[in-house]
PDB file of C-alpha atoms and ligand atoms in Angstrom:
ATOM      1  CA  UNK H   1       8.424 -21.396 -24.218  1.00 50.00           C
ATOM      2  CA  UNK H   2       6.864 -23.602 -21.492  1.00 54.00           C
ATOM      3  CA  UNK H   3       7.466 -27.311 -21.223  1.00 53.00           C
ATOM      4  CA  UNK H   4       4.507 -29.349 -22.345  1.00 50.00           C
ATOM      5  CA  UNK H   5       2.723 -31.085 -19.464  1.00 51.00           C
ATOM      6  CA  UNK H   6       3.840 -34.601 -18.675  1.00 49.00           C
ATOM      7  CA  UNK H   7       1.162 -36.803 -20.292  1.00 47.00           C
ATOM      8  CA  UNK H   8       1.554 -39.387 -17.536  1.00 47.00           C
ATOM      9  CA  UNK H   9       0.771 -36.849 -14.809  1.00 48.00           C
ATOM     10  CA  UNK H  10      -2.575 -37.511 -13.175  1.00 49.00           C
ATOM     11  CA  UNK H  11      -4.346 -35.194 -10.726  1.00 50.00           C
ATOM     12  CA  UNK H  12      -2.431 -36.742  -7.868  1.00 53.00           C
ATOM     13  CA  UNK H  13       0.814 -35.030  -8.817  1.00 51.00           C
ATOM     14  CA  UNK H  14      -0.645 -31.489  -8.741  1.00 55.00           C
ATOM     15  CA  UNK H  15      -0.540 -29.762  -5.382  1.00 64.00           C
ATOM     16  CA  UNK H  16      -3.698 -27.846  -4.621  1.00 84.00           C
ATOM     17  CA  UNK H  17      -4.258 -25.337  -1.815  1.00 91.00           C
ATOM     18  CA  UNK H  18      -4.828 -26.960   1.570  1.00 92.00           C
ATOM     19  CA  UNK H  19      -8.131 -26.240   3.387  1.00 93.00           C
ATOM     20  CA  UNK H  20      -6.403 -23.706   5.722  1.00 94.00           C
ATOM     21  CA  UNK H  21      -4.853 -21.966   2.694  1.00 94.00           C
ATOM     22  CA  UNK H  22      -8.231 -21.868   0.946  1.00 94.00           C
ATOM     23  CA  UNK H  23      -9.853 -20.482   4.103  1.00 96.00           C
ATOM     24  CA  UNK H  24      -7.159 -17.796   4.415  1.00 96.00           C
ATOM     25  CA  UNK H  25      -7.557 -16.793   0.754  1.00 95.00           C
ATOM     26  CA  UNK H  26     -11.335 -16.550   1.201  1.00 96.00           C
ATOM     27  CA  UNK H  27     -10.902 -14.384   4.307  1.00 96.00           C
ATOM     28  CA  UNK H  28      -8.504 -12.051   2.462  1.00 96.00           C
ATOM     29  CA  UNK H  29     -10.880 -11.846  -0.520  1.00 94.00           C
ATOM     30  CA  UNK H  30     -13.769 -10.942   1.804  1.00 94.00           C
ATOM     31  CA  UNK H  31     -11.713  -8.168   3.414  1.00 93.00           C
ATOM     32  CA  UNK H  32     -10.650  -6.792   0.033  1.00 92.00           C
ATOM     33  CA  UNK H  33     -14.277  -6.843  -1.139  1.00 91.00           C
ATOM     34  CA  UNK H  34     -15.345  -5.039   2.045  1.00 89.00           C
ATOM     35  CA  UNK H  35     -12.661  -2.372   1.605  1.00 86.00           C
ATOM     36  CA  UNK H  36     -13.391  -1.662  -2.034  1.00 83.00           C
ATOM     37  CA  UNK H  37     -17.153  -1.557  -1.444  1.00 84.00           C
ATOM     38  CA  UNK H  38     -16.725   0.802   1.465  1.00 69.00           C
ATOM     39  CA  UNK H  39     -15.190   3.594  -0.530  1.00 84.00           C
ATOM     40  CA  UNK H  40     -12.157   5.109  -2.116  1.00 91.00           C
ATOM     41  CA  UNK H  41      -8.411   4.689  -2.035  1.00 91.00           C
ATOM     42  CA  UNK H  42      -5.776   7.356  -2.530  1.00 93.00           C
ATOM     43  CA  UNK H  43      -2.242   6.521  -3.694  1.00 92.00           C
ATOM     44  CA  UNK H  44       0.916   7.896  -2.182  1.00 94.00           C
ATOM     45  CA  UNK H  45       2.062   8.604   1.339  1.00 92.00           C
ATOM     46  CA  UNK H  46       0.983  11.089   3.949  1.00 94.00           C
ATOM     47  CA  UNK H  47       3.586  12.631   6.249  1.00 94.00           C
ATOM     48  CA  UNK H  48       3.609  15.385   8.861  1.00 94.00           C
ATOM     49  CA  UNK H  49       6.252  18.027   8.216  1.00 92.00           C
ATOM     50  CA  UNK H  50       7.609  21.008  10.119  1.00 94.00           C
ATOM     51  CA  UNK H  51       9.203  23.677   7.941  1.00 91.00           C
ATOM     52  CA  UNK H  52      11.194  26.902   7.849  1.00 93.00           C
ATOM     53  CA  UNK H  53       9.968  29.790   5.723  1.00 93.00           C
ATOM     54  CA  UNK H  54      11.978  32.340   3.723  1.00 92.00           C
ATOM     55  CA  UNK H  55      11.777  35.232   6.199  1.00 94.00           C
ATOM     56  CA  UNK H  56      15.053  35.803   8.039  1.00 91.00           C
ATOM     57  CA  UNK H  57      13.394  37.472  11.055  1.00 93.00           C
ATOM     58  CA  UNK H  58      10.747  34.765  11.476  1.00 95.00           C
ATOM     59  CA  UNK H  59      10.358  32.687  14.656  1.00 95.00           C
ATOM     60  CA  UNK H  60      11.318  29.626  12.588  1.00 95.00           C
ATOM     61  CA  UNK H  61      14.874  31.019  12.418  1.00 94.00           C
ATOM     62  CA  UNK H  62      15.073  32.083  16.066  1.00 93.00           C
ATOM     63  CA  UNK H  63      17.180  30.325  18.682  1.00 92.00           C
ATOM     64  CA  UNK H  64      15.649  27.951  19.582  1.00 93.00           C
ATOM     65  CA  UNK H  65      13.685  27.803  16.309  1.00 93.00           C
ATOM     66  CA  UNK H  66       9.898  27.520  16.311  1.00 95.00           C
ATOM     67  CA  UNK H  67       9.173  25.753  13.059  1.00 95.00           C
ATOM     68  CA  UNK H  68       5.948  26.128  11.065  1.00 94.00           C
ATOM     69  CA  UNK H  69       3.495  23.299  10.925  1.00 92.00           C
ATOM     70  CA  UNK H  70       2.884  20.502  11.207  1.00 92.00           C
ATOM     71  CA  UNK H  71       1.762  20.339   7.595  1.00 94.00           C
ATOM     72  CA  UNK H  72       0.067  17.287   6.170  1.00 96.00           C
ATOM     73  CA  UNK H  73       2.125  16.474   3.128  1.00 95.00           C
ATOM     74  CA  UNK H  74       0.792  14.129   0.470  1.00 96.00           C
ATOM     75  CA  UNK H  75       3.508  12.713  -1.789  1.00 96.00           C
ATOM     76  CA  UNK H  76       2.932  10.520  -4.796  1.00 95.00           C
ATOM     77  CA  UNK H  77       4.400   9.636  -8.177  1.00 93.00           C
ATOM     78  CA  UNK H  78       2.679  10.827 -11.328  1.00 92.00           C
ATOM     79  CA  UNK H  79       4.266   9.593 -14.558  1.00 94.00           C
ATOM     80  CA  UNK H  80       7.555   9.006 -12.734  1.00 94.00           C
ATOM     81  CA  UNK H  81       7.623  12.449 -11.102  1.00 96.00           C
ATOM     82  CA  UNK H  82       7.183  13.010  -7.370  1.00 95.00           C
ATOM     83  CA  UNK H  83       4.276  15.350  -6.714  1.00 96.00           C
ATOM     84  CA  UNK H  84       3.673  16.921  -3.306  1.00 95.00           C
ATOM     85  CA  UNK H  85       0.553  18.674  -2.025  1.00 95.00           C
ATOM     86  CA  UNK H  86      -0.276  20.111   1.367  1.00 95.00           C
ATOM     87  CA  UNK H  87      -3.625  19.105   2.811  1.00 96.00           C
ATOM     88  CA  UNK H  88      -5.686  21.370   5.063  1.00 95.00           C
ATOM     89  CA  UNK H  89      -6.927  19.929   8.375  1.00 93.00           C
ATOM     90  CA  UNK H  90     -10.402  19.306   6.988  1.00 96.00           C
ATOM     91  CA  UNK H  91      -8.984  17.717   3.836  1.00 96.00           C
ATOM     92  CA  UNK H  92      -6.943  15.436   6.082  1.00 95.00           C
ATOM     93  CA  UNK H  93     -10.093  14.501   8.017  1.00 95.00           C
ATOM     94  CA  UNK H  94     -11.879  13.682   4.735  1.00 95.00           C
ATOM     95  CA  UNK H  95      -9.051  11.804   3.051  1.00 95.00           C
ATOM     96  CA  UNK H  96      -7.275  10.043   5.915  1.00 94.00           C
ATOM     97  CA  UNK H  97      -9.650   7.029   5.623  1.00 92.00           C
ATOM     98  CA  UNK H  98      -8.856   6.816   1.898  1.00 93.00           C
ATOM     99  CA  UNK H  99      -5.124   6.603   2.628  1.00 94.00           C
ATOM    100  CA  UNK H 100      -5.828   4.037   5.357  1.00 93.00           C
ATOM    101  CA  UNK H 101      -7.863   1.978   2.861  1.00 92.00           C
ATOM    102  CA  UNK H 102      -5.020   2.042   0.385  1.00 93.00           C
ATOM    103  CA  UNK H 103      -2.486   0.822   2.945  1.00 93.00           C
ATOM    104  CA  UNK H 104      -4.827  -1.910   4.178  1.00 93.00           C
ATOM    105  CA  UNK H 105      -5.573  -3.021   0.606  1.00 93.00           C
ATOM    106  CA  UNK H 106      -1.871  -3.164  -0.222  1.00 94.00           C
ATOM    107  CA  UNK H 107      -1.183  -5.271   2.908  1.00 96.00           C
ATOM    108  CA  UNK H 108      -3.988  -7.687   1.990  1.00 96.00           C
ATOM    109  CA  UNK H 109      -2.730  -8.054  -1.586  1.00 96.00           C
ATOM    110  CA  UNK H 110       0.818  -8.671  -0.298  1.00 97.00           C
ATOM    111  CA  UNK H 111      -0.534 -11.357   2.048  1.00 97.00           C
ATOM    112  CA  UNK H 112      -2.500 -12.988  -0.783  1.00 96.00           C
ATOM    113  CA  UNK H 113       0.589 -12.910  -3.013  1.00 97.00           C
ATOM    114  CA  UNK H 114       2.695 -14.551  -0.284  1.00 97.00           C
ATOM    115  CA  UNK H 115       0.067 -17.252   0.253  1.00 96.00           C
ATOM    116  CA  UNK H 116      -0.233 -17.908  -3.494  1.00 95.00           C
ATOM    117  CA  UNK H 117       3.559 -18.003  -3.822  1.00 96.00           C
ATOM    118  CA  UNK H 118       3.694 -20.650  -1.067  1.00 94.00           C
ATOM    119  CA  UNK H 119       1.189 -22.829  -2.931  1.00 93.00           C
ATOM    120  CA  UNK H 120       2.983 -22.413  -6.256  1.00 93.00           C
ATOM    121  CA  UNK H 121       6.365 -23.130  -4.626  1.00 91.00           C
ATOM    122  CA  UNK H 122       5.023 -26.445  -3.297  1.00 89.00           C
ATOM    123  CA  UNK H 123       3.886 -27.571  -6.732  1.00 88.00           C
ATOM    124  CA  UNK H 124       5.697 -30.911  -7.279  1.00 87.00           C
ATOM    125  CA  UNK H 125       5.917 -30.231 -11.009  1.00 89.00           C
ATOM    126  CA  UNK H 126       8.815 -27.775 -10.374  1.00 86.00           C
ATOM    127  CA  UNK H 127      10.997 -30.785  -9.591  1.00 76.00           C
ATOM    128  CA  UNK H 128      10.693 -32.342 -13.046  1.00 68.00           C
TER     129      UNK H 128
HETATM  130 ZN1   ZN E 201       9.021  31.192   9.367  1.00 65.74          ZN
END
């Protein structure tokens, strides 16, 4: 399904990462290693929500309304279904760093993908 390599192509026609690109990739790899050694990552997103309850005489239905919360809502997909859980304050304190790790890890992977894409895009063999 792929074209066979041009037999006349020597090393000179293959673009390799530049020293700054190699340095950036090494820095990203070091940060990813640091993150994954440091602990855990939790998937999903954490949001603060204010809610109304089901009681008609409650303060959350007064004018002006005083809503309940804020609640720390953890939303994620499990087998294609959105699952929501409410975290207590001490759960939030325990798990917030795990959510932060996940976001940071995702950003680093995105950056590494972008960098790798740049290198692959500059490969002169695409032009053949
Ligand atoms: Zn209420």
